[in-house]
CSV table of C-alpha atoms in Angstrom, one decimal:
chain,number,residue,atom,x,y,z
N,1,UNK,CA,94.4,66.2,74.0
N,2,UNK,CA,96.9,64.9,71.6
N,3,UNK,CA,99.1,68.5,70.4
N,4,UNK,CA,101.0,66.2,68.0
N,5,UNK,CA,98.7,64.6,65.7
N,6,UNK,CA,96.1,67.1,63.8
N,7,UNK,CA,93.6,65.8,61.6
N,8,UNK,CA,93.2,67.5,58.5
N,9,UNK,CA,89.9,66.9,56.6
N,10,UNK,CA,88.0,68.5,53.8
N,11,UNK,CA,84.5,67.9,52.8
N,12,UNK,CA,82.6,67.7,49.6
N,13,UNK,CA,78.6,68.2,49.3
N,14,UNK,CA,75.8,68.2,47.2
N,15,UNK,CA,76.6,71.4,44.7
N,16,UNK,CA,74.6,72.9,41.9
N,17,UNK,CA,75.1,76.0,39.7
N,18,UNK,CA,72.2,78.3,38.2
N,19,UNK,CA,72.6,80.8,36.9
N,20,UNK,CA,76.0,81.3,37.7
N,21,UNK,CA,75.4,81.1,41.1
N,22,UNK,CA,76.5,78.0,43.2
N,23,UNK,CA,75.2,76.4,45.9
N,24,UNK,CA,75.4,73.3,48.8
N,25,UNK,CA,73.3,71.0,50.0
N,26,UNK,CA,74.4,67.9,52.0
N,27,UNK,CA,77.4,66.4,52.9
N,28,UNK,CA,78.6,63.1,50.2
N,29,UNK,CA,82.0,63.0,50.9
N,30,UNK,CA,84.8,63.2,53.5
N,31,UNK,CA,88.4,63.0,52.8
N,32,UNK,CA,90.7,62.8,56.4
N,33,UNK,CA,94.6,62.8,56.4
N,34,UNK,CA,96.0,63.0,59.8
N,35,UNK,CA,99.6,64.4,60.5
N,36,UNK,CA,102.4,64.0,62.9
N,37,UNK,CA,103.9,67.4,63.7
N,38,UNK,CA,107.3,65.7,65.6
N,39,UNK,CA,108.0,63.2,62.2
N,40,UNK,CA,106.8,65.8,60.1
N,41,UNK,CA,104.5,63.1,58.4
N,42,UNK,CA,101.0,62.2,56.7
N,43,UNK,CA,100.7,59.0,59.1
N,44,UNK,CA,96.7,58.2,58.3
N,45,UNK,CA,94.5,58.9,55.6
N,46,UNK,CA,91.2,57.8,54.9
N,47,UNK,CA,87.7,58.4,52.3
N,48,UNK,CA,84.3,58.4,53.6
N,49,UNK,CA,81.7,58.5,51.0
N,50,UNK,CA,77.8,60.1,53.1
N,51,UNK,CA,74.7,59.2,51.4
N,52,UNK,CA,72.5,62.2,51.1
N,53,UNK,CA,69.0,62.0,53.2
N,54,UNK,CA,67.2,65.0,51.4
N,55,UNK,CA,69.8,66.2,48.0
N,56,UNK,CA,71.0,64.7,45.3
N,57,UNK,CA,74.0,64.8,43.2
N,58,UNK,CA,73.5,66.9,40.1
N,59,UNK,CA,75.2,66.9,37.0
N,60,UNK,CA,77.5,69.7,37.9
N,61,UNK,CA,78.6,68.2,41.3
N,62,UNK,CA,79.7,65.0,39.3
N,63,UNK,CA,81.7,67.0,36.9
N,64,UNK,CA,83.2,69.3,39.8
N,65,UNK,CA,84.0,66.4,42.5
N,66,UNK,CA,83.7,63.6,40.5
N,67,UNK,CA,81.7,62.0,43.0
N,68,UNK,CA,78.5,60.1,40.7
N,69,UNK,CA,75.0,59.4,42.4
N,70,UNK,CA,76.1,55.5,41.7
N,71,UNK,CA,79.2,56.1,43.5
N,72,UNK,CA,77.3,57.7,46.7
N,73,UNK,CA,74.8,55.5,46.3
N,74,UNK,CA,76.8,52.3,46.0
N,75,UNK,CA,79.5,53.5,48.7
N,76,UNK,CA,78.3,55.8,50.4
N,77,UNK,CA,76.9,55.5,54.4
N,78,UNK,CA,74.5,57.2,56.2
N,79,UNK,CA,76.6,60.8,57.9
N,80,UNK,CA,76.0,58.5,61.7
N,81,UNK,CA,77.7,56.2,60.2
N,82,UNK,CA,81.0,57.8,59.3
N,83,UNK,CA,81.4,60.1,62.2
N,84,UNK,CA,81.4,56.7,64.1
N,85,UNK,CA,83.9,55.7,61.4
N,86,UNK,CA,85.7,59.3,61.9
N,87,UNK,CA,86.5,59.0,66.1
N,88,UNK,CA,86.7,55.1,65.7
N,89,UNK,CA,89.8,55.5,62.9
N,90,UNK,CA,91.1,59.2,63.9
N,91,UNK,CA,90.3,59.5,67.0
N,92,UNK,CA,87.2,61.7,68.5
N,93,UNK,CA,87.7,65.2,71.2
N,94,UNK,CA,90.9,64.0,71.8
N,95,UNK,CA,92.1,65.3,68.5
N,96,UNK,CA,92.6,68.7,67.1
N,97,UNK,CA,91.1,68.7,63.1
N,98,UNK,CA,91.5,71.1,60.8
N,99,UNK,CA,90.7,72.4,57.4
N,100,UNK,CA,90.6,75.3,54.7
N,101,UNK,CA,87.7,77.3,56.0
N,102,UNK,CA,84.7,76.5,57.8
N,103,UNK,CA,84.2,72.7,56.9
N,104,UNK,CA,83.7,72.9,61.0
N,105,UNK,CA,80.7,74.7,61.1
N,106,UNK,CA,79.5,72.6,57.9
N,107,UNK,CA,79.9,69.4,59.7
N,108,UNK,CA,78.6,70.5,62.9
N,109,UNK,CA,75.1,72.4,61.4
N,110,UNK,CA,74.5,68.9,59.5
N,111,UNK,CA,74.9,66.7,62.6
N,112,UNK,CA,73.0,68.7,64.4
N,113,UNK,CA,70.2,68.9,62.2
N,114,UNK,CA,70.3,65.0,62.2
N,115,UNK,CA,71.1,64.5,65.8
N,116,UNK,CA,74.4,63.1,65.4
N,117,UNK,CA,77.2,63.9,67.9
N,118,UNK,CA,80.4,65.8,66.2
N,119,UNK,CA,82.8,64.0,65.9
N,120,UNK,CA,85.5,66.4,67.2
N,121,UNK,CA,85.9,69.9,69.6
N,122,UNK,CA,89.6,71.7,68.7
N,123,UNK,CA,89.3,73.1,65.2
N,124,UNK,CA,91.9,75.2,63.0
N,125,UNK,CA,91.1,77.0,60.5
N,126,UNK,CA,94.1,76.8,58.4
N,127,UNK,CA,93.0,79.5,55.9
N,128,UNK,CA,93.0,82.1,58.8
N,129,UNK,CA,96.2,80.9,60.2
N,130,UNK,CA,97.6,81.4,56.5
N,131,UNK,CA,96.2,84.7,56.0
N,132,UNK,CA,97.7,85.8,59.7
N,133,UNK,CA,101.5,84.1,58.7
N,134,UNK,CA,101.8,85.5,55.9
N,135,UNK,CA,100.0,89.0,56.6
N,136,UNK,CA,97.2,88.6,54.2
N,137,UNK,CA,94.5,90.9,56.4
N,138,UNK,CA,92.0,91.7,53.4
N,139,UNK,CA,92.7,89.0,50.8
N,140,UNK,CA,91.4,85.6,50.8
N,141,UNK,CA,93.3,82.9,49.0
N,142,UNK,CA,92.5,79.4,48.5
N,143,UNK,CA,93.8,76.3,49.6
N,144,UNK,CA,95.3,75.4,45.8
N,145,UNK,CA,96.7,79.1,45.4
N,146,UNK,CA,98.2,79.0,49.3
N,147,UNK,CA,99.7,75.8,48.7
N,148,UNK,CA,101.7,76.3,45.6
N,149,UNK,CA,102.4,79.9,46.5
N,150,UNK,CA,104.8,78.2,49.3
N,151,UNK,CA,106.4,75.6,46.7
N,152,UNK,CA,104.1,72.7,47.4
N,153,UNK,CA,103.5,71.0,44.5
N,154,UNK,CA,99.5,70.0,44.0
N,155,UNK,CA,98.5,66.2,43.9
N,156,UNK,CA,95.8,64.9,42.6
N,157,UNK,CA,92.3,66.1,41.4
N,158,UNK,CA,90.7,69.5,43.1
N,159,UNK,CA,87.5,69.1,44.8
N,160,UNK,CA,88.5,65.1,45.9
N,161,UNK,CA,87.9,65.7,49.8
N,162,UNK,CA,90.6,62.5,49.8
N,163,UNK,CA,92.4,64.4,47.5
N,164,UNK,CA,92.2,67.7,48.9
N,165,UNK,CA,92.5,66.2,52.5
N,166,UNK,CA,95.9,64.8,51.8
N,167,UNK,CA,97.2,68.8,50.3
N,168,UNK,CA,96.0,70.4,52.8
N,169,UNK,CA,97.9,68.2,55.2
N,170,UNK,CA,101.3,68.8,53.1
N,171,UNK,CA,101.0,72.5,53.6
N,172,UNK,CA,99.7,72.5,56.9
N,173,UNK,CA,103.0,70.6,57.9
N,174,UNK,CA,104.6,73.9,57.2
N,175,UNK,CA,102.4,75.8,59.1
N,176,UNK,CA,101.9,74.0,62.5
């Protein structure tokens, strides 16, 4: 296990809103920005786009991600396909990932439905390991809101799994 590299990666999927009420569907994009806790660097980043099997990408997902169907559709591989892209570029169980939340569980639910391997074992949950530092017990806060609450100045468009990916490994660089 490598203890000073930590890929941080964030993940965008299929997302519609009725109602008011939201809801996911399959995974279109991964955004990956590994870090190196002795230089105290983003050293690798990377954007997968994942063609959808069963969802597609509705209106309000384009607005929110701005990931179009033509983009997933011209760009975008099957999931296999980019977790082979994932261990091949970033390295596989040898490397500790982590993200804001459960993108974990996400990940691993949809390669298991599809009978692909994970692509990774050590996981961090960075919003727990925020909430513990700075003695949030009973208030969430996301990623955006953590970030600039420690002086970290946003880059880029919210709800860019690139975009996000890269953040997230600005802050956890203060955390780790």
């Amino acid at each position: 296990m490598n203890y000073n590299r930590v890929v941080c990666f964030d993940l965008e999927m299929c997302c519609w809103n009725v109602d008011g009420v939201g809801t996911t569907g399959e995974i279109i994009e991964v955004g990956l920005a590994e870090i190196d806790l002795v230089t105290q660097q983003v050293v690798k980043r990377a954007q997968y786009y994942v063609k959808p099997e069963k969802d597609e990408v509705s209106l309000f997902c384009a607005e929110l991600t701005g990931i179009t169907p033509r983009k997933v559709e011209k760009q975008g591989r099957p999931l296999a396909a980019v977790v082979q892209s994932m261990v091949k570029n970033f390295g596989g169980p040898n490397k500790i990932y982590a993200a804001w939340g459960r993108d974990d569980h996400i990940l691993f639910n949809e390669c298991r439905e599809k009978g692909i391997t994970p692509p990774f074992k050590e996981f961090v949950n960075l919003a727990t390991l925020y909430r513990m530092q700075n003695r949030l017990k009973e208030k969430r806060i996301g990623h955006k809101a953590a970030q600039e609450a420690k002086g970290i100045e946003w880059e880029g468009r919210q709800h860019s799994g690139y975009v996000d990916a890269y953040n997230l490994a600005k802050l956890a660089l203060t955390m780790l």
